[in-house]
Coordinates of C-alpha atoms in Angstrom, one line a residue:
M1 CA 27.1 30.7 111.8
E2 CA 24.0 29.3 110.1
K3 CA 21.2 31.1 112.0
Q4 CA 18.4 28.4 111.4
N5 CA 20.7 25.6 112.8
S6 CA 22.2 27.4 115.7
R7 CA 21.3 26.9 119.5
Y8 CA 21.7 30.6 119.8
R9 CA 18.2 31.1 117.9
W10 CA 16.5 30.0 121.2
V11 CA 18.2 32.9 123.0
V12 CA 17.0 35.2 120.3
F13 CA 13.5 33.7 120.8
A14 CA 13.4 34.2 124.5
A15 CA 14.8 37.7 124.5
V16 CA 12.2 38.7 121.8
L17 CA 9.2 37.1 123.6
L18 CA 10.1 38.5 127.0
S19 CA 10.0 42.1 125.5
Y20 CA 6.9 41.4 123.6
L21 CA 5.2 40.1 126.9
L22 CA 5.8 43.5 128.6
I23 CA 5.0 45.6 125.6
V24 CA 1.5 43.8 125.0
S25 CA 0.7 44.4 128.7
Q26 CA 0.9 48.1 128.3
R27 CA -1.7 48.3 125.5
T28 CA -4.5 47.8 127.9
A29 CA -3.1 48.5 131.4
P30 CA -3.9 52.2 131.2
G31 CA -7.5 51.2 131.0
L32 CA -7.3 50.0 134.6
I33 CA -6.7 53.4 135.9
S34 CA -9.1 55.6 133.7
D35 CA -11.2 56.7 136.7
Q36 CA -8.0 57.6 138.8
L37 CA -6.8 59.8 135.8
M38 CA -10.1 61.5 135.5
K39 CA -10.0 62.5 139.2
E40 CA -6.2 63.2 139.5
F41 CA -6.0 65.3 136.3
N42 CA -9.7 66.6 136.3
V43 CA -10.1 65.4 132.7
T44 CA -13.2 64.2 130.9
A45 CA -14.0 60.8 129.5
S46 CA -13.4 62.0 126.0
T47 CA -9.8 63.0 126.9
I48 CA -9.3 59.4 128.4
G49 CA -10.7 58.1 125.1
L50 CA -8.1 60.2 123.2
L51 CA -5.4 58.6 125.2
T52 CA -6.4 55.1 124.0
S53 CA -7.1 56.3 120.4
I54 CA -3.9 58.1 119.8
Q55 CA -1.9 54.9 120.7
F56 CA -3.8 52.6 118.4
L57 CA -4.1 55.2 115.6
A58 CA -0.3 55.6 115.7
Y59 CA 0.1 51.8 115.7
A60 CA -2.3 51.2 112.8
G61 CA -0.9 54.2 110.8
L62 CA 2.7 53.0 111.1
Q63 CA 2.2 49.4 110.2
I64 CA 3.0 49.6 106.5
P65 CA 5.8 52.4 106.7
I66 CA 7.6 50.3 109.5
G67 CA 7.1 47.2 107.3
I68 CA 8.9 48.9 104.3
L69 CA 11.7 50.2 106.4
S70 CA 12.2 47.0 108.3
D71 CA 12.5 45.0 104.9
R72 CA 14.9 47.5 103.6
F73 CA 17.2 48.1 106.7
G74 CA 16.6 44.9 108.8
P75 CA 14.4 44.2 111.8
N76 CA 16.9 44.3 114.7
F77 CA 17.3 48.2 114.8
F78 CA 13.6 48.7 114.6
L79 CA 12.6 46.2 117.2
I80 CA 15.3 47.6 119.5
V81 CA 14.2 51.2 119.1
G82 CA 10.4 50.1 119.4
T83 CA 11.0 48.5 122.8
L84 CA 13.2 51.6 124.0
L85 CA 10.3 54.0 123.0
N86 CA 7.7 51.8 124.7
G87 CA 9.8 51.9 127.9
L88 CA 10.5 55.6 127.6
G89 CA 6.8 56.2 126.9
T90 CA 5.8 54.1 129.9
L91 CA 8.3 55.8 132.2
L92 CA 7.0 59.2 131.2
Y93 CA 3.4 58.3 131.7
S94 CA 4.3 57.2 135.2
L95 CA 5.7 60.7 135.7
A96 CA 3.1 62.8 134.0
S97 CA 2.0 66.0 135.7
N98 CA -0.7 66.9 133.2
E99 CA -3.0 65.5 130.5
W100 CA -0.6 66.7 127.7
F101 CA 2.2 64.8 129.3
L102 CA 0.0 61.7 129.3
L103 CA -1.1 62.3 125.6
F104 CA 2.7 62.5 124.6
A105 CA 3.6 59.4 126.6
R106 CA 0.8 57.3 125.0
L107 CA 1.9 58.5 121.5
L108 CA 5.5 57.3 122.1
V109 CA 4.1 54.0 123.4
G110 CA 2.0 53.7 120.1
I111 CA 5.0 54.4 118.0
G112 CA 7.1 52.1 119.7
D113 CA 4.5 49.3 119.7
A114 CA 3.9 49.7 115.9
A115 CA 7.6 48.4 115.4
I116 CA 7.2 45.3 117.5
W117 CA 5.2 42.7 116.0
I118 CA 6.2 43.1 112.3
N119 CA 9.8 42.9 113.4
L120 CA 9.2 39.9 115.7
V121 CA 7.8 38.2 112.6
L122 CA 10.8 39.1 110.5
I123 CA 13.3 38.1 113.1
L124 CA 11.7 34.7 113.8
S125 CA 11.7 34.3 109.9
Q126 CA 15.4 34.8 109.7
W127 CA 16.3 32.6 112.7
F128 CA 14.0 29.7 112.3
K129 CA 13.0 27.3 109.5
V130 CA 9.4 27.5 107.9
N131 CA 8.1 24.5 109.9
E132 CA 9.4 25.8 113.2
F133 CA 8.3 29.3 112.4
V134 CA 4.5 28.3 112.1
K135 CA 4.7 26.6 115.5
L136 CA 6.6 29.5 117.1
L137 CA 4.2 32.0 115.8
G138 CA 1.5 30.3 118.0
M139 CA 3.8 30.6 121.0
A140 CA 4.3 34.1 120.3
G141 CA 0.6 34.6 120.1
M142 CA 0.3 32.9 123.4
I143 CA 2.8 35.2 125.0
G144 CA 0.8 38.1 123.6
S145 CA -2.4 36.8 125.4
L146 CA -0.4 36.2 128.6
G147 CA 0.7 40.0 128.4
F148 CA -3.1 41.0 128.2
L149 CA -3.8 38.6 131.2
F150 CA -0.9 40.3 133.1
A151 CA -2.7 43.5 132.6
T152 CA -5.9 42.5 134.2
V153 CA -6.0 41.1 137.8
P154 CA -2.1 40.9 138.4
F155 CA -1.6 44.4 137.3
S156 CA -4.8 45.9 139.1
T157 CA -3.7 44.2 142.2
W158 CA -0.2 45.9 142.0
I159 CA -1.9 49.2 141.4
S160 CA -4.0 48.8 144.5
L161 CA -1.3 48.0 146.7
T162 CA 1.3 50.8 145.6
G163 CA -0.8 53.3 143.6
W164 CA -0.7 53.5 139.7
R165 CA 2.6 55.3 139.2
T166 CA 4.9 52.7 140.6
P167 CA 3.8 49.7 138.5
F168 CA 4.0 51.9 135.2
F169 CA 7.5 53.3 136.3
T170 CA 8.9 49.7 137.1
V171 CA 7.5 48.3 133.7
G172 CA 9.0 51.4 131.9
I173 CA 12.4 50.5 133.5
L174 CA 12.0 46.9 132.6
L175 CA 11.3 47.7 128.9
C176 CA 14.3 50.1 128.6
L177 CA 16.4 47.2 130.1
C178 CA 14.8 44.8 127.5
G179 CA 15.9 47.2 124.7
I180 CA 19.5 47.0 125.9
L181 CA 19.2 43.1 126.2
L182 CA 17.9 43.0 122.5
Y183 CA 21.0 45.0 121.4
F184 CA 23.4 42.5 122.8
V185 CA 21.3 39.4 121.7
L186 CA 20.4 40.6 118.2
V187 CA 23.4 42.7 117.2
K188 CA 26.6 42.5 119.3
N189 CA 26.7 38.9 120.0
P190 CA 25.8 37.7 116.3
K191 CA 28.6 40.0 115.1
K192 CA 31.1 38.3 117.3
M193 CA 30.0 35.0 116.1
L194 CA 30.0 35.9 112.5
I195 CA 33.4 37.7 112.5
N196 CA 35.3 35.0 110.7
Q197 CA 32.7 34.7 108.0
T198 CA 32.9 36.2 104.5
S199 CA 29.6 36.9 102.9
S200 CA 30.5 39.9 100.7
S201 CA 29.0 38.2 97.7
S202 CA 25.7 37.4 99.4
S203 CA 25.5 40.7 100.9
S204 CA 25.8 42.5 97.6
V205 CA 22.9 40.5 96.2
K206 CA 20.8 41.3 99.2
I207 CA 21.4 45.1 98.8
E208 CA 20.6 44.9 95.2
N209 CA 17.4 43.1 95.8
K210 CA 16.4 45.6 98.5
R211 CA 16.8 48.5 95.9
E212 CA 13.6 48.0 94.3
K213 CA 11.4 51.2 94.4
T214 CA 9.0 51.3 97.3
L215 CA 6.1 52.3 94.9
V216 CA 6.8 49.2 92.7
T217 CA 6.7 46.9 95.9
L218 CA 3.5 48.6 97.3
R219 CA 1.7 48.3 93.9
R220 CA 2.5 44.6 93.6
I221 CA 1.4 43.9 97.2
F222 CA -1.8 46.1 96.8
T223 CA -2.8 44.1 93.8
S224 CA -1.9 40.8 95.3
R225 CA -5.0 38.4 96.1
Q226 CA -2.9 36.9 98.8
A227 CA -2.1 40.0 100.6
W228 CA -5.7 41.2 100.6
A229 CA -6.7 37.7 101.8
T230 CA -4.4 38.2 105.0
F231 CA -5.7 41.8 105.5
L232 CA -9.3 40.5 105.6
C233 CA -8.5 37.5 107.8
H234 CA -6.9 39.8 110.4
F235 CA -9.7 42.3 109.9
G236 CA -12.3 39.7 110.8
A237 CA -10.4 37.8 113.6
V238 CA -8.5 40.4 115.4
G239 CA -10.6 43.5 115.1
T240 CA -13.9 42.0 116.2
Y241 CA -12.3 40.6 119.2
V242 CA -10.1 43.5 120.3
G243 CA -12.6 46.2 119.2
F244 CA -15.5 44.4 121.1
I245 CA -13.6 43.3 124.2
G246 CA -11.8 46.7 124.7
S247 CA -14.9 48.8 124.6
W248 CA -18.3 47.1 124.9
A249 CA -17.8 43.8 126.5
V250 CA -18.1 45.0 130.1
P251 CA -21.0 47.4 129.5
Y252 CA -22.8 44.6 127.6
G253 CA -22.5 42.4 130.6
M254 CA -23.6 45.0 132.9
H255 CA -26.5 46.3 131.0
V256 CA -28.0 43.2 129.4
Y257 CA -27.2 40.5 132.1
G258 CA -27.1 42.9 135.2
M259 CA -23.7 41.7 136.1
T260 CA -21.4 43.8 138.4
R261 CA -18.5 45.4 136.6
S262 CA -16.2 42.8 138.2
G263 CA -18.5 40.0 137.2
A264 CA -18.5 41.4 133.6
S265 CA -14.8 41.5 133.5
Q266 CA -14.8 37.9 133.9
L267 CA -16.1 37.5 130.4
I268 CA -12.9 39.3 129.1
M269 CA -11.0 36.7 131.2
I270 CA -12.6 33.9 129.5
G271 CA -11.9 35.3 126.0
L272 CA -8.2 35.7 127.1
I273 CA -8.1 32.0 128.1
G274 CA -9.4 31.1 124.6
A275 CA -6.9 33.2 123.0
I276 CA -4.0 31.7 125.1
I277 CA -5.1 28.2 124.0
G278 CA -6.0 29.2 120.4
A279 CA -2.6 30.4 119.4
P280 CA -0.4 27.4 120.0
L281 CA -3.2 24.8 119.3
T282 CA -4.2 26.1 116.0
T283 CA -0.6 26.6 114.6
W284 CA 0.1 23.1 116.0
I285 CA -2.9 21.7 114.2
S286 CA -1.8 23.4 111.1
S287 CA 1.7 22.0 111.2
R288 CA 0.4 18.5 111.8
L289 CA -2.0 18.8 108.8
G290 CA 0.5 20.5 106.6
T291 CA -1.7 23.1 105.6
I292 CA -2.8 26.5 106.9
K293 CA -6.0 27.3 104.7
R294 CA -8.3 24.5 106.0
P295 CA -7.6 25.2 109.8
Y296 CA -7.8 28.9 109.3
M297 CA -11.0 28.7 107.4
L298 CA -12.5 26.6 110.3
V299 CA -11.4 29.3 112.8
H300 CA -13.1 32.1 110.7
L301 CA -16.4 30.0 110.3
M302 CA -16.4 29.6 114.1
I303 CA -15.9 33.1 114.8
F304 CA -18.7 34.2 112.2
L305 CA -21.0 31.7 113.6
C306 CA -20.4 32.9 117.2
W307 CA -21.4 36.5 116.3
T308 CA -24.3 35.3 114.3
A309 CA -25.4 33.5 117.3
F310 CA -25.5 36.8 119.3
L311 CA -27.8 38.2 116.6
L312 CA -30.0 35.2 116.5
F313 CA -30.5 35.1 120.3
G314 CA -31.8 38.6 120.1
G315 CA -28.6 40.0 121.7
K316 CA -29.1 37.9 124.8
P317 CA -28.0 34.3 124.6
P318 CA -28.4 32.0 127.6
F319 CA -25.5 32.5 130.0
Y320 CA -23.9 29.3 129.5
I321 CA -23.8 29.8 125.8
L322 CA -22.5 33.2 126.3
V323 CA -19.4 31.8 128.1
V324 CA -18.9 29.5 125.2
L325 CA -19.2 32.2 122.7
F326 CA -16.7 34.4 124.4
F327 CA -14.3 31.5 124.7
I328 CA -14.5 30.6 121.0
I329 CA -14.1 34.2 119.9
G330 CA -11.1 34.5 122.0
Y331 CA -9.8 31.3 120.6
G332 CA -10.3 32.6 117.1
N333 CA -8.1 35.7 118.1
G334 CA -5.4 33.5 119.0
G335 CA -5.8 31.6 115.9
S336 CA -5.2 34.7 113.9
A337 CA -1.5 34.1 114.2
L338 CA -1.9 31.9 111.1
T339 CA -2.3 35.1 109.2
F340 CA 1.6 35.6 109.6
A341 CA 2.2 32.0 108.6
V342 CA 0.5 32.6 105.3
V343 CA 2.4 35.9 104.8
R344 CA 5.8 33.9 105.6
K345 CA 5.0 31.1 103.3
S346 CA 3.5 33.2 100.4
F347 CA 6.0 36.1 100.0
A348 CA 9.6 36.5 99.5
I349 CA 11.5 37.4 102.7
K350 CA 12.4 40.8 101.4
E351 CA 8.5 41.5 101.4
V352 CA 7.4 39.8 104.6
G353 CA 7.8 43.0 106.6
V354 CA 5.6 45.2 104.5
V355 CA 2.9 42.4 103.9
S356 CA 2.8 41.7 107.6
G357 CA 2.4 45.5 108.2
F358 CA -0.5 45.5 105.7
A359 CA -2.2 42.4 107.2
N360 CA -1.7 43.8 110.8
T361 CA -3.3 47.1 109.5
G362 CA -6.4 45.2 108.7
G363 CA -6.7 44.0 112.4
F364 CA -6.3 47.2 114.1
L365 CA -8.3 49.2 111.5
S366 CA -11.2 46.9 112.4
A367 CA -10.4 47.3 116.1
V368 CA -10.7 51.1 115.6
L369 CA -13.9 51.1 113.5
L370 CA -16.0 48.5 115.3
P371 CA -16.4 50.3 118.8
S372 CA -17.4 53.5 117.1
I373 CA -20.0 51.9 114.6
F374 CA -21.2 49.6 117.4
G375 CA -21.8 52.7 119.6
R376 CA -23.6 54.6 117.0
V377 CA -25.9 51.8 116.5
L378 CA -26.6 51.7 120.4
D379 CA -27.1 55.4 120.4
H380 CA -29.7 55.0 117.5
F381 CA -31.8 52.7 119.9
H382 CA -31.2 54.5 123.0
T383 CA -34.7 55.0 123.7
A384 CA -35.4 51.2 123.4
S385 CA -34.3 48.7 125.9
S386 CA -30.7 47.7 126.2
T387 CA -31.2 44.3 124.6
V388 CA -32.6 45.9 121.6
G389 CA -29.7 48.2 121.0
Y390 CA -27.2 45.5 121.4
H391 CA -29.3 43.1 119.3
Y392 CA -28.9 45.3 116.3
S393 CA -25.3 46.4 117.2
F394 CA -24.1 42.7 116.7
I395 CA -24.9 43.1 113.1
V396 CA -21.5 45.0 113.0
P397 CA -19.1 42.1 114.1
V398 CA -21.2 39.7 112.0
I399 CA -20.3 41.7 108.8
F400 CA -16.8 42.2 110.0
S401 CA -16.3 38.4 110.7
L402 CA -17.9 37.6 107.4
L403 CA -15.2 39.7 105.6
G404 CA -12.7 37.7 107.7
L405 CA -14.3 34.4 106.4
I406 CA -14.1 35.7 102.8
G407 CA -10.4 36.3 103.5
G408 CA -9.9 32.7 104.6
I409 CA -11.6 31.6 101.4
L410 CA -9.4 33.8 99.2
I411 CA -6.1 32.4 100.6
T412 CA -4.1 30.5 98.0
E413 CA -2.2 27.6 99.6
Q414 CA 1.5 28.2 98.6
R415 CA 4.6 26.1 99.5
Q416 CA 7.7 27.9 99.3
E417 CA 9.9 26.3 102.0
V418 CA 12.6 25.3 99.5
S419 CA 13.0 28.7 97.7
Q420 CA 12.6 30.7 100.8
S421 CA 15.2 28.5 102.8
K422 CA 17.7 29.3 100.1
E423 CA 16.9 33.0 100.3
L424 CA 17.5 32.9 104.2
T425 CA 20.8 31.1 103.8
A426 CA 22.0 33.2 100.8

C-alpha cells in the first residue's frame, strides 16, 4: 500500500484530528472552573496558577525529547500514548479529592499533550504529499482553534448544567476511546494492508539512517538558520497570542474599557474566530502562490503592527480598532501553521519531529514568559492608572512579535518535494 495515494489516508486524517480537537479543548477548559476549585478545595490563586503552569511547562520542556524519540521510533506509538495520557489525566482530574490529585492529573495531561502536535505533523507527513500537507496543516490548525472554542461557551454551559466533574469525566472517557481508535487506525489496520508487502531492504535503510547519534542531530539543528527561523516565527506568532489571551486579555478589557467579565471574554472569542479563519486561509494562499515565506512574512508584519498599535494608542485604542486588532492577532496565530510547512519542506523526514519540537518550544516558551513579564511591568506601574500600566506592558508583545518578524525574514525558501517524496516512499 502506497500511503500517499491510498484513500485510507483520509481515515487517518479524521481519526487524528478528532483526537486533536478534544485534546486542545482540555488545554484551557480548567480555566473555566478556577473559582469553583478555589472554593471546593480551599486553595489559593497561586495554587490554581501552578496547575496551569505545570501543564504548559511539561508541554514545553518535552517538545525536543519527544521530537527525537518520535523521529527514531515512529510517531504512531507516541500519538496513541499521548492521547491515552490525556484521557487518563482528564479522568483523574474529574475524580480529584485534593489539590495534589489535581496537580498530578494536570501533569499527566501536559505530558500527554506534549506528544500530540509533533506526531500529528509527522503522521500527516507520512500519509500525505507535500502539496496536500501544507493545506491540511491549515485544517489541523482550524480544528485546534475549534477545540479552544469548544472550551468556552459550550463547555461552560455544560458545566453550569451538570457541575464540573461530569464534563471532564466524559471528555476523559472519550479521549481514552480515541487512543484505542488510533491504535486500530494507525497500527492494526495498516499492518493488515501491508501484510503482503516485502520491504526488508528499505527498512534496513531507514534503521541505518535513524542510528545517527542524537547529539550530532541536535548540533546540526541548533546551528541551522532555518531551524532558528521557525523557532522565532512560532515565538512571535503563537506566544504573544496564547500568552496574552490566556492571562491578561480579560483583565485588560475590564480595567481599561470597564467591560464586564463576560463582555471582556468576547474579545477572546473574536481572536478565536480570527484563528479559525487564519489557519486554512493562510495555508491555502501559500499553496496557491507556491511560496511559504512571502505570506508568512506578511502574517508576522501584521502581528507586529497590531501590537505596535496598542503601544501607539497609549494602551487604549478606540473600541472598533480593538476588535480588529484582536481579530488580526488571532488570524496570525492561525497562520502560524506555516511554521511546520517550512519544517516539512526544509528538513529530511527523519528530522521533522525534532525540528517541529524545537519550533513548538519557541511558541510555548513565549507563552510562558509573556504573562510573567507583562505582569511585572503592570506591577511596576501599579500606583498609576491602569491605562498607563498596560501602555508600557504592551512593549513586551511588540518585542516578541518583532522577533517573530525577524524569524520570517530569516526563512530560506527551499523546495525538496522530489527528494522528500522519494524518502517517504523508500
